[in-house]
Short mmCIF file of C-alpha atoms and ligand atoms in Angstrom, two decimals:
data_model
loop_
_atom_site.label_atom_id
_atom_site.label_comp_id
_atom_site.label_asym_id
_atom_site.label_seq_id
_atom_site.Cartn_x
_atom_site.Cartn_y
_atom_site.Cartn_z
CA MET A 292 25.53 7.53 -21.84
CA PHE A 293 22.12 7.92 -20.24
CA GLN A 294 19.26 7.83 -22.69
CA SER A 295 16.18 9.91 -21.84
CA PRO A 296 13.47 7.91 -20.05
CA ARG A 297 11.31 8.42 -23.14
CA ARG A 298 13.48 6.23 -25.38
CA LEU A 299 14.04 3.70 -22.62
CA CYS A 300 10.33 3.49 -21.94
CA SER A 301 9.03 3.62 -25.50
CA ALA A 302 11.46 0.87 -26.50
CA LEU A 303 10.42 -1.23 -23.53
CA LEU A 304 6.85 -0.27 -22.95
CA GLN A 305 4.63 -3.36 -23.42
CA ARG A 306 0.90 -3.06 -22.87
CA ASP A 307 -1.56 -5.94 -23.19
CA ALA A 308 -4.60 -5.56 -25.45
CA SER A 309 -6.76 -3.98 -22.75
CA GLY A 310 -4.12 -1.34 -22.24
CA LEU A 311 -3.70 -2.66 -18.72
CA ARG A 312 -0.19 -3.59 -17.70
CA ARG A 313 -0.27 -6.85 -15.83
CA LEU A 314 2.65 -8.96 -14.62
CA PRO A 315 1.89 -12.69 -14.40
CA ALA A 316 -0.42 -12.96 -11.38
CA PRO A 317 0.90 -15.01 -8.46
CA GLY A 318 -0.72 -18.43 -7.99
CA LEU A 319 -4.36 -18.67 -6.85
CA ARG A 320 -5.19 -21.17 -4.05
CA ARG A 321 -8.71 -22.10 -2.87
CA PRO A 322 -9.18 -21.67 0.91
CA SER A 323 -10.11 -25.33 1.23
CA SER A 324 -6.81 -26.49 -0.23
CA PRO A 325 -4.02 -27.06 2.32
CA PRO A 326 -2.10 -23.88 3.12
CA ALA A 327 1.10 -23.36 1.21
CA ALA A 328 3.59 -26.09 2.06
CA ALA A 329 6.84 -25.30 3.79
CA PRO A 330 7.87 -21.73 3.17
CA ARG A 331 9.56 -21.44 -0.13
CA PRO A 332 11.88 -18.56 -0.92
CA ALA A 333 11.43 -16.81 -4.20
CA SER A 334 12.52 -19.50 -6.62
CA PRO A 335 16.12 -19.30 -7.80
CA ARG A 336 14.86 -18.21 -11.20
CA LEU A 337 13.77 -14.91 -9.68
CA LEU A 338 17.22 -14.31 -8.28
CA ALA A 339 18.76 -15.78 -11.40
CA ALA A 340 16.53 -13.42 -13.39
CA ALA A 341 17.53 -10.61 -11.08
CA SER A 342 21.22 -11.29 -11.61
CA ALA A 343 20.50 -11.86 -15.32
CA ALA A 344 18.39 -8.69 -15.24
CA SER A 345 21.15 -6.89 -13.45
CA GLY A 346 23.41 -8.30 -16.13
CA ALA A 347 20.83 -7.25 -18.72
CA VAL A 348 20.54 -3.89 -17.06
CA ARG A 349 24.33 -3.66 -17.00
CA SER A 350 24.49 -4.67 -20.67
CA CYS A 351 21.65 -2.31 -21.54
CA SER A 352 23.25 0.23 -19.25
CA ARG A 353 25.98 0.62 -21.83
CA THR A 354 23.30 2.06 -24.06
CA VAL A 355 20.77 3.31 -21.53
CA CYS A 356 21.92 3.81 -18.00
CA SER A 357 24.41 2.32 -15.62
CA MET A 358 23.19 1.31 -12.20
CA GLY A 359 23.98 4.15 -9.82
CA THR A 360 25.15 3.55 -6.28
CA GLY A 361 22.21 1.46 -5.15
CA THR A 362 19.83 3.67 -7.12
CA SER A 363 19.33 3.36 -10.84
CA ARG A 364 19.80 6.51 -12.88
CA LEU A 365 16.16 5.97 -13.95
CA TYR A 366 14.93 6.72 -10.42
CA SER A 367 17.19 9.63 -9.79
CA ALA A 368 16.39 11.21 -13.17
CA LEU A 369 12.69 10.86 -12.45
CA ALA A 370 13.09 11.97 -8.86
CA LYS A 371 15.19 14.96 -9.91
CA THR A 372 12.66 16.14 -12.49
CA LEU A 373 9.87 15.95 -9.95
CA ASN A 374 11.96 16.98 -6.98
CA SER A 375 12.88 20.31 -8.48
CA SER A 376 9.22 21.23 -8.88
CA ALA A 377 8.43 19.70 -5.45
CA ALA A 378 11.20 21.72 -3.83
CA SER A 379 10.05 24.92 -5.44
CA GLN A 380 6.42 24.64 -4.36
CA HIS A 381 4.72 24.37 -1.01
CA PRO A 382 4.55 20.54 -0.71
CA GLU A 383 1.03 20.32 0.68
CA TYR A 384 -0.29 22.08 -2.37
CA LEU A 385 1.98 20.57 -5.01
CA VAL A 386 -0.28 19.64 -7.88
CA SER A 387 0.80 16.39 -9.53
CA PRO A 388 2.27 17.08 -12.98
CA ASP A 389 -0.13 16.76 -15.85
CA PRO A 390 -0.54 12.99 -16.30
CA GLU A 391 -0.69 13.49 -20.06
CA HIS A 392 2.95 14.59 -20.11
CA LEU A 393 4.58 11.90 -17.97
CA GLU A 394 7.22 9.63 -19.39
CA PRO A 395 5.66 6.17 -18.83
CA ILE A 396 7.78 3.42 -17.28
CA ASP A 397 7.44 -0.24 -18.16
CA PRO A 398 6.67 -2.06 -14.88
CA LYS A 399 8.81 -5.02 -15.97
CA GLU A 400 11.78 -2.72 -16.50
CA LEU A 401 11.33 -1.09 -13.11
CA LEU A 402 10.90 -4.51 -11.45
CA GLU A 403 14.15 -5.69 -13.02
CA GLU A 404 15.91 -2.55 -11.85
CA CYS A 405 14.61 -3.07 -8.32
CA ARG A 406 15.78 -6.67 -8.35
CA ALA A 407 19.19 -5.61 -9.61
CA VAL A 408 19.51 -3.20 -6.66
CA LEU A 409 18.39 -6.03 -4.34
CA HIS A 410 20.74 -8.66 -5.77
CA THR A 411 22.56 -9.09 -2.46
CA ARG A 412 19.34 -9.44 -0.43
CA PRO A 413 17.90 -12.85 0.59
CA PRO A 414 15.05 -14.18 -1.59
CA ARG A 415 11.61 -12.66 -1.06
CA TYR A 416 8.65 -14.96 -0.52
CA GLN A 417 5.96 -15.47 -3.15
CA ARG A 418 2.56 -15.05 -1.48
CA ASP A 419 -0.45 -16.67 -3.17
CA PHE A 420 -3.93 -15.27 -3.67
CA VAL A 421 -6.62 -17.37 -1.99
CA ASP A 422 -9.66 -17.81 -4.24
CA LEU A 423 -12.74 -16.68 -2.28
CA ARG A 424 -15.28 -16.65 -5.08
CA THR A 425 -18.65 -18.18 -4.25
CA ASP A 426 -20.02 -17.58 -7.74
CA CYS A 427 -18.56 -16.46 -11.03
CA SER A 428 -21.04 -13.70 -11.77
CA SER A 429 -18.92 -10.67 -12.50
CA THR A 430 -17.76 -10.18 -16.08
CA HIS A 431 -15.73 -7.03 -15.35
CA PRO A 432 -12.05 -7.30 -14.37
CA PRO A 433 -11.66 -7.25 -10.58
CA ILE A 434 -10.58 -4.15 -8.66
CA ARG A 435 -7.33 -5.00 -6.88
CA VAL A 436 -6.74 -2.96 -3.71
CA MET A 437 -3.51 -2.96 -1.66
CA GLN A 438 -3.48 -1.73 1.95
CA TRP A 439 0.01 -1.21 3.40
CA ASN A 440 1.73 0.65 6.24
CA ILE A 441 5.12 0.85 4.52
CA LEU A 442 7.01 2.13 7.63
CA ALA A 443 8.19 5.71 7.42
CA GLN A 444 11.95 5.80 6.77
CA ALA A 445 12.57 8.38 9.49
CA LEU A 446 10.65 6.30 12.05
CA GLY A 447 12.24 3.01 11.00
CA GLU A 448 15.74 4.47 11.32
CA GLY A 449 15.12 6.97 14.06
CA LYS A 450 12.25 6.14 16.41
CA ASP A 451 10.69 2.72 16.09
CA ASN A 452 13.59 0.83 17.72
CA PHE A 453 13.26 -2.47 15.87
CA VAL A 454 16.05 -3.93 17.97
CA GLN A 455 16.35 -7.20 16.01
CA CYS A 456 16.46 -5.53 12.60
CA PRO A 457 20.02 -4.67 11.45
CA VAL A 458 20.39 -0.98 10.52
CA GLU A 459 21.80 -2.19 7.19
CA ALA A 460 18.42 -3.74 6.34
CA LEU A 461 16.73 -0.33 6.60
CA LYS A 462 18.98 1.52 4.11
CA TRP A 463 16.51 3.57 2.05
CA GLU A 464 18.24 2.96 -1.29
CA GLU A 465 17.42 -0.75 -0.98
CA ARG A 466 14.33 -0.70 1.25
CA LYS A 467 12.47 1.46 -1.27
CA CYS A 468 13.19 -1.20 -3.90
CA LEU A 469 11.68 -3.88 -1.65
CA ILE A 470 8.56 -1.71 -1.33
CA LEU A 471 8.39 -1.09 -5.09
CA GLU A 472 9.03 -4.78 -5.78
CA GLU A 473 6.02 -5.78 -3.65
CA ILE A 474 3.82 -3.21 -5.41
CA LEU A 475 5.03 -4.30 -8.85
CA ALA A 476 4.68 -8.00 -8.02
CA TYR A 477 0.96 -7.68 -7.14
CA GLN A 478 0.14 -4.76 -9.46
CA PRO A 479 -2.76 -3.25 -7.47
CA ASP A 480 -5.24 -0.97 -9.25
CA ILE A 481 -5.51 1.06 -6.04
CA LEU A 482 -2.87 1.62 -3.33
CA CYS A 483 -3.76 2.75 0.20
CA LEU A 484 -0.55 3.55 2.10
CA GLN A 485 0.34 4.81 5.58
CA GLU A 486 3.66 6.19 6.92
CA VAL A 487 4.61 7.60 3.55
CA ASP A 488 7.51 10.02 4.08
CA HIS A 489 8.99 9.71 0.58
CA TYR A 490 5.94 10.73 -1.44
CA PHE A 491 7.33 13.61 -3.52
CA ASP A 492 10.82 12.21 -4.17
CA THR A 493 9.98 8.53 -4.73
CA PHE A 494 6.44 7.19 -4.84
CA GLN A 495 4.69 10.03 -6.65
CA PRO A 496 7.24 10.31 -9.50
CA LEU A 497 7.56 6.56 -10.02
CA LEU A 498 3.93 5.51 -9.55
CA SER A 499 2.65 8.36 -11.72
CA ARG A 500 4.83 7.04 -14.53
CA LEU A 501 3.31 3.62 -13.99
CA GLY A 502 -0.08 5.19 -14.68
CA TYR A 503 -1.25 5.98 -11.11
CA GLN A 504 -2.73 9.27 -9.91
CA GLY A 505 -1.68 9.98 -6.34
CA THR A 506 -2.89 12.03 -3.39
CA PHE A 507 -0.87 12.62 -0.20
CA PHE A 508 -2.14 13.99 3.12
CA PRO A 509 0.58 14.42 5.79
CA LYS A 510 -0.04 14.25 9.53
CA PRO A 511 -0.28 17.77 10.99
CA TRP A 512 2.46 16.91 13.54
CA SER A 513 4.36 13.98 12.08
CA PRO A 514 6.69 12.19 14.51
CA CYS A 515 9.12 12.00 11.59
CA LEU A 516 9.87 15.68 12.11
CA ASP A 517 11.39 14.83 15.51
CA VAL A 518 14.00 12.66 13.76
CA GLU A 519 17.30 14.20 12.64
CA HIS A 520 17.82 13.99 8.84
CA ASN A 521 14.13 13.30 8.26
CA ASN A 522 12.58 13.58 4.81
CA GLY A 523 9.53 15.57 5.91
CA PRO A 524 6.23 14.50 7.51
CA ASP A 525 4.70 11.08 7.05
CA GLY A 526 1.10 10.67 6.07
CA CYS A 527 -1.46 8.69 4.13
CA ALA A 528 -1.29 8.31 0.35
CA LEU A 529 -3.89 7.00 -2.10
CA PHE A 530 -2.97 5.97 -5.66
CA PHE A 531 -5.30 4.65 -8.41
CA LEU A 532 -4.70 3.61 -12.04
CA GLN A 533 -5.89 6.38 -14.30
CA ASN A 534 -6.66 4.07 -17.21
CA ARG A 535 -9.22 2.25 -15.04
CA PHE A 536 -10.78 4.96 -12.91
CA LYS A 537 -11.92 8.57 -13.10
CA LEU A 538 -11.71 10.74 -9.96
CA ILE A 539 -15.14 12.12 -9.11
CA ASN A 540 -14.18 13.79 -5.84
CA SER A 541 -11.50 13.72 -3.15
CA ALA A 542 -11.54 14.69 0.52
CA ASN A 543 -8.60 15.10 2.91
CA ILE A 544 -9.97 14.48 6.40
CA ARG A 545 -8.23 15.52 9.62
CA LEU A 546 -9.82 13.20 12.17
CA THR A 547 -11.37 14.55 15.35
CA ALA A 548 -11.88 12.90 18.72
CA MET A 549 -14.53 14.35 20.98
CA THR A 550 -14.73 17.35 18.57
CA LEU A 551 -10.98 18.03 19.02
CA LYS A 552 -8.73 17.98 15.94
CA THR A 553 -6.20 15.13 16.22
CA ASN A 554 -2.87 14.22 14.65
CA GLN A 555 -4.36 11.48 12.48
CA VAL A 556 -5.74 11.85 8.96
CA ALA A 557 -7.65 10.07 6.21
CA ILE A 558 -8.20 10.47 2.48
CA ALA A 559 -11.55 9.53 0.89
CA GLN A 560 -12.06 9.50 -2.89
CA THR A 561 -15.06 8.68 -5.06
CA LEU A 562 -13.94 6.91 -8.24
CA GLU A 563 -15.84 5.86 -11.33
CA CYS A 564 -14.89 2.63 -13.13
CA LYS A 565 -14.26 3.49 -16.76
CA GLU A 566 -15.33 -0.02 -17.85
CA SER A 567 -18.65 -0.23 -16.01
CA GLY A 568 -19.49 3.37 -15.10
CA ARG A 569 -20.00 2.14 -11.49
CA GLN A 570 -18.92 4.52 -8.74
CA PHE A 571 -17.39 3.59 -5.37
CA CYS A 572 -15.65 5.33 -2.51
CA ILE A 573 -12.12 4.32 -1.41
CA ALA A 574 -10.66 5.61 1.85
CA VAL A 575 -7.32 5.26 3.65
CA THR A 576 -6.49 6.07 7.26
CA HIS A 577 -3.92 5.58 10.03
CA LEU A 578 -5.36 5.82 13.56
CA LYS A 579 -3.53 6.82 16.73
CA ALA A 580 -1.12 4.13 17.95
CA ARG A 581 -0.19 2.73 21.36
CA THR A 582 -1.97 1.12 24.25
CA GLY A 583 -3.97 3.44 26.47
CA TRP A 584 -5.40 5.30 23.47
CA GLU A 585 -8.29 2.88 22.78
CA ARG A 586 -11.05 5.46 23.52
CA PHE A 587 -9.21 7.99 21.36
CA ARG A 588 -9.09 5.57 18.43
CA SER A 589 -12.75 4.73 18.97
CA ALA A 590 -13.64 8.41 18.72
CA GLN A 591 -11.48 8.85 15.63
CA GLY A 592 -13.19 5.82 14.06
CA CYS A 593 -16.63 7.28 14.73
CA ASP A 594 -15.56 10.55 13.14
CA LEU A 595 -14.28 8.71 10.06
CA LEU A 596 -17.52 6.69 9.79
CA GLN A 597 -19.57 9.90 9.98
CA ASN A 598 -17.49 11.46 7.21
CA LEU A 599 -17.94 8.32 5.09
CA GLN A 600 -21.69 8.29 5.70
CA ASN A 601 -21.83 11.78 4.21
CA ILE A 602 -19.48 11.04 1.31
CA THR A 603 -21.36 7.84 0.33
CA GLN A 604 -24.71 9.63 0.70
CA GLY A 605 -25.78 7.24 3.44
CA ALA A 606 -24.20 4.16 1.90
CA LYS A 607 -25.71 4.74 -1.54
CA ILE A 608 -22.17 4.39 -2.98
CA PRO A 609 -20.19 1.16 -2.32
CA LEU A 610 -17.27 1.72 0.04
CA ILE A 611 -13.79 0.26 0.66
CA VAL A 612 -11.89 1.52 3.73
CA CYS A 613 -8.22 0.56 4.18
CA GLY A 614 -6.13 1.35 7.18
CA ASP A 615 -3.69 0.72 9.97
CA PHE A 616 -6.33 1.09 12.71
CA ASN A 617 -3.75 0.33 15.43
CA ALA A 618 -6.56 -1.68 17.03
CA GLU A 619 -7.11 -5.39 17.67
CA PRO A 620 -10.54 -6.79 16.67
CA THR A 621 -11.46 -6.73 20.36
CA GLU A 622 -11.30 -2.93 20.48
CA GLU A 623 -14.30 -0.60 20.36
CA VAL A 624 -13.25 1.03 17.08
CA TYR A 625 -13.28 -2.37 15.34
CA LYS A 626 -16.78 -3.03 16.68
CA HIS A 627 -17.97 0.37 15.46
CA PHE A 628 -16.84 -0.52 11.92
CA ALA A 629 -18.25 -4.07 12.10
CA SER A 630 -21.70 -2.82 13.22
CA SER A 631 -21.87 0.40 11.21
CA SER A 632 -24.98 1.28 9.19
CA LEU A 633 -22.57 1.43 6.26
CA ASN A 634 -22.92 -2.39 6.24
CA LEU A 635 -19.20 -3.13 6.24
CA ASN A 636 -17.36 -6.44 6.50
CA SER A 637 -13.65 -7.01 7.01
CA ALA A 638 -12.22 -8.77 3.94
CA TYR A 639 -9.37 -10.64 5.66
CA LYS A 640 -11.82 -12.50 7.93
CA LEU A 641 -12.73 -14.47 4.78
CA LEU A 642 -9.33 -16.16 4.85
CA SER A 643 -10.30 -17.99 8.06
CA ALA A 644 -11.96 -21.42 7.95
CA ASP A 645 -15.25 -20.09 9.36
CA GLY A 646 -14.99 -16.68 7.65
CA GLN A 647 -15.41 -15.04 11.05
CA SER A 648 -11.90 -14.59 12.41
CA GLU A 649 -9.26 -12.02 11.58
CA PRO A 650 -5.75 -13.33 10.81
CA PRO A 651 -3.50 -13.89 13.85
CA TYR A 652 -1.27 -10.98 12.87
CA THR A 653 -0.78 -8.22 10.32
CA THR A 654 2.26 -6.73 12.09
CA TRP A 655 5.07 -8.51 13.99
CA LYS A 656 8.09 -6.71 15.40
CA ILE A 657 10.56 -6.75 18.27
CA ARG A 658 11.15 -3.45 20.07
CA THR A 659 13.05 -2.74 23.28
CA SER A 660 9.69 -3.29 25.02
CA GLY A 661 9.61 -6.85 23.66
CA GLU A 662 7.90 -8.80 20.87
CA CYS A 663 4.73 -7.22 19.43
CA ARG A 664 2.51 -9.48 17.31
CA HIS A 665 -0.84 -7.81 16.51
CA THR A 666 -3.75 -7.65 14.05
CA LEU A 667 -4.08 -3.92 13.38
CA ASP A 668 -4.57 -3.54 9.62
CA TYR A 669 -7.87 -4.06 7.79
CA ILE A 670 -9.69 -3.71 4.49
CA TRP A 671 -13.39 -2.97 5.14
CA TYR A 672 -15.90 -3.19 2.26
CA SER A 673 -19.65 -2.76 1.60
CA LYS A 674 -20.76 -6.34 2.13
CA HIS A 675 -23.97 -6.06 0.05
CA ALA A 676 -22.46 -4.16 -2.88
CA LEU A 677 -19.06 -5.79 -3.25
CA ASN A 678 -17.69 -9.33 -3.44
CA VAL A 679 -14.20 -10.31 -2.33
CA ARG A 680 -12.94 -12.56 -5.13
CA SER A 681 -9.52 -13.26 -3.62
CA ALA A 682 -7.16 -12.15 -0.88
CA LEU A 683 -3.38 -12.36 -0.70
CA ASP A 684 -2.22 -14.89 1.87
CA LEU A 685 -0.05 -13.63 4.73
CA LEU A 686 3.56 -14.66 5.34
CA THR A 687 3.88 -17.63 7.68
CA GLU A 688 5.79 -17.41 10.98
CA GLU A 689 8.65 -19.38 9.38
CA GLN A 690 8.81 -16.96 6.44
CA ILE A 691 8.80 -13.96 8.81
CA GLY A 692 11.65 -15.52 10.78
CA PRO A 693 12.77 -15.24 14.39
CA ASN A 694 13.80 -11.58 14.19
CA ARG A 695 10.37 -10.68 12.86
CA LEU A 696 9.80 -7.51 10.78
CA PRO A 697 11.16 -5.45 9.12
CA SER A 698 14.01 -7.60 7.78
CA PHE A 699 16.46 -7.91 4.90
CA ASN A 700 13.70 -9.40 2.77
CA TYR A 701 10.58 -7.59 4.01
CA PRO A 702 10.62 -3.77 4.14
CA SER A 703 8.00 -2.98 6.79
CA ASP A 704 6.83 -4.07 10.25
CA HIS A 705 3.37 -4.38 8.71
CA LEU A 706 2.35 -6.89 6.01
CA SER A 707 0.60 -5.67 2.90
CA LEU A 708 -3.03 -6.76 2.52
CA VAL A 709 -4.30 -7.22 -1.06
CA CYS A 710 -7.85 -8.07 -2.20
CA ASP A 711 -9.64 -8.40 -5.53
CA PHE A 712 -13.17 -6.95 -5.45
CA SER A 713 -16.09 -7.04 -7.88
CA PHE A 714 -19.50 -5.38 -7.70
CA THR A 715 -22.27 -7.75 -6.62
CA GLU A 716 -25.32 -6.59 -8.55
CA GLU A 717 -26.79 -3.94 -10.79
CA PRO A 718 -26.64 -0.35 -9.46
CA ASP A 719 -30.25 -0.34 -8.23
CA GLY A 720 -29.54 -3.28 -5.91
CA LEU A 721 -29.41 -2.89 -2.12
CA LEU A 722 -26.02 -1.85 -0.70
N1 LIG B 816 -0.54 15.21 18.48
C1 LIG B 816 -0.11 16.48 18.60
O1 LIG B 816 -0.86 17.45 18.60
C2 LIG B 816 1.35 16.68 18.71
C3 LIG B 816 2.19 15.66 18.20
N2 LIG B 816 3.53 15.84 18.25
C4 LIG B 816 4.39 14.86 17.60
O2 LIG B 816 3.61 13.78 17.16
C5 LIG B 816 4.16 12.56 17.67
C6 LIG B 816 2.99 11.64 17.94
O3 LIG B 816 2.56 11.35 16.65
P1 LIG B 816 1.31 10.46 16.44
O4 LIG B 816 1.30 10.09 15.02
O5 LIG B 816 0.11 11.11 16.99
O6 LIG B 816 1.72 9.21 17.34
P2 LIG B 816 1.29 7.71 17.26
O7 LIG B 816 1.21 7.32 18.68
O8 LIG B 816 0.11 7.48 16.41
O9 LIG B 816 2.52 6.93 16.59
C7 LIG B 816 3.43 7.58 15.78
C8 LIG B 816 4.20 6.51 15.14
O10 LIG B 816 4.90 5.76 16.14
C9 LIG B 816 4.78 4.37 15.85
N3 LIG B 816 4.76 3.64 17.12
C10 LIG B 816 3.71 3.03 17.68
N4 LIG B 816 4.07 2.46 18.83
C11 LIG B 816 5.39 2.72 18.99
C12 LIG B 816 6.36 2.40 19.97
N5 LIG B 816 6.01 1.66 21.02
N6 LIG B 816 7.61 2.81 19.80
C13 LIG B 816 7.93 3.53 18.72
N7 LIG B 816 7.07 3.88 17.74
C14 LIG B 816 5.82 3.48 17.89
C15 LIG B 816 3.49 4.23 15.08
O11 LIG B 816 3.64 3.19 14.13
P3 LIG B 816 2.44 2.13 13.94
O12 LIG B 816 1.22 2.93 13.60
O13 LIG B 816 2.95 1.29 12.81
O14 LIG B 816 2.32 1.41 15.23
C16 LIG B 816 3.31 5.56 14.39
O15 LIG B 816 3.82 5.50 13.07
C17 LIG B 816 4.92 12.93 18.89
O16 LIG B 816 5.98 11.96 19.02
C18 LIG B 816 5.44 14.29 18.51
O17 LIG B 816 6.57 14.09 17.74
C19 LIG B 816 4.08 16.92 18.85
C20 LIG B 816 3.27 17.92 19.37
C21 LIG B 816 1.86 17.90 19.32
MG1 LIG B 817 4.66 2.27 12.31
#
């Protein structure tokens, strides 16, 4: 007998004193300490917990819900409630349901459900946060931002040709749980996603019940629409926790190149921290892919920077820009961002010994054209107004494995990037 989500959630909902829901944070390692030893799979307890959880879920399923075929009833009930309204309205203009009337979900419960669905999958790797603090000035809780190209389902199954990734590993019913598990494990305050083609039926309903407010901006001509049995266009999505931030304004930007409208988009939002009253701008983008398009990406990057100059009133508001730029650090568009009058720095450079080099890869796949290992994904931030307190370490080559990504235990060809930020100084300081 399936109980309504309300009873499930109210019985299970646990909030800490600050009202923030936090799972135990992964370990924190200082950059000077030796990198994580040999790759270690998620410890047996996780899988044991998962099987216990799946047992628990099975036992609780007698009273609450039985696990559906690969999808818990909880998801499908939530998806159905939202889907019906999504189906009945023009998707681009679907207004998220009133956040005041959402049935909250307990993140621990959803994490257990994900792990129950994934009980046949190999262990997932625990990535540690590297402590990058140079002082301990900030008293406010950090702002945790996740950047992630989650691989559109239609592209993964229909176009991307990851020849070393078994089709079985890409089954949506399980791959979505790997994506949710990564989000729940690191509990970002803000999520910047690319290649989202399951916004209305999966991420919006679930993340809104975890307290996030979401915005989706599809590509005008998504390549997903070329794929048979697609789920609609892919695009960028931006989610933030409503109990931490207030939305001041939001802009959907269709990027231009040489004044021509292109197929790539961005979302830029100004948020106000409820704790400190400080405002900042957060943006997400996904630039044109493939070699031969370097000048095009450079032009798109310049257009995005111009938009962000205007939105931040000439860098008066601190800025964080997340994206799959589809560009190595050697490309022009990277140099435009690194030398912009917005005074940006790339956060993941701070993981390197000298603080000056990007990681060796953020995406690693094998297509028919061969093995593609690249650094294409970045988190840019206002280097005078924001501090990077920590960054999530990347998977090692051994953890990624010989068949590279995506795989049975990592859902995308791109790694997620996660950083904790704090404001540097009082509002009247230089940005
Ligand atoms: N632009 C337009 O005006 C028009 C566009 N279209 C449609 O748009 C599509 C182009 O979309 P657009 O987003 O601009 O294209 P992009 O070149 O930006 O790439 C589209 C997707 O393909 C992935 N990709 C990159 N390299 C490869 C590869 N070697 N093999 C397979 N997939 C790859 C990218 O993933 P990642 O970013 O992770 O690398 C990205 O998600 C066309 O295929 C067509 O369907 C149709 C008519 C007009
Ligand atoms: Mg892709």
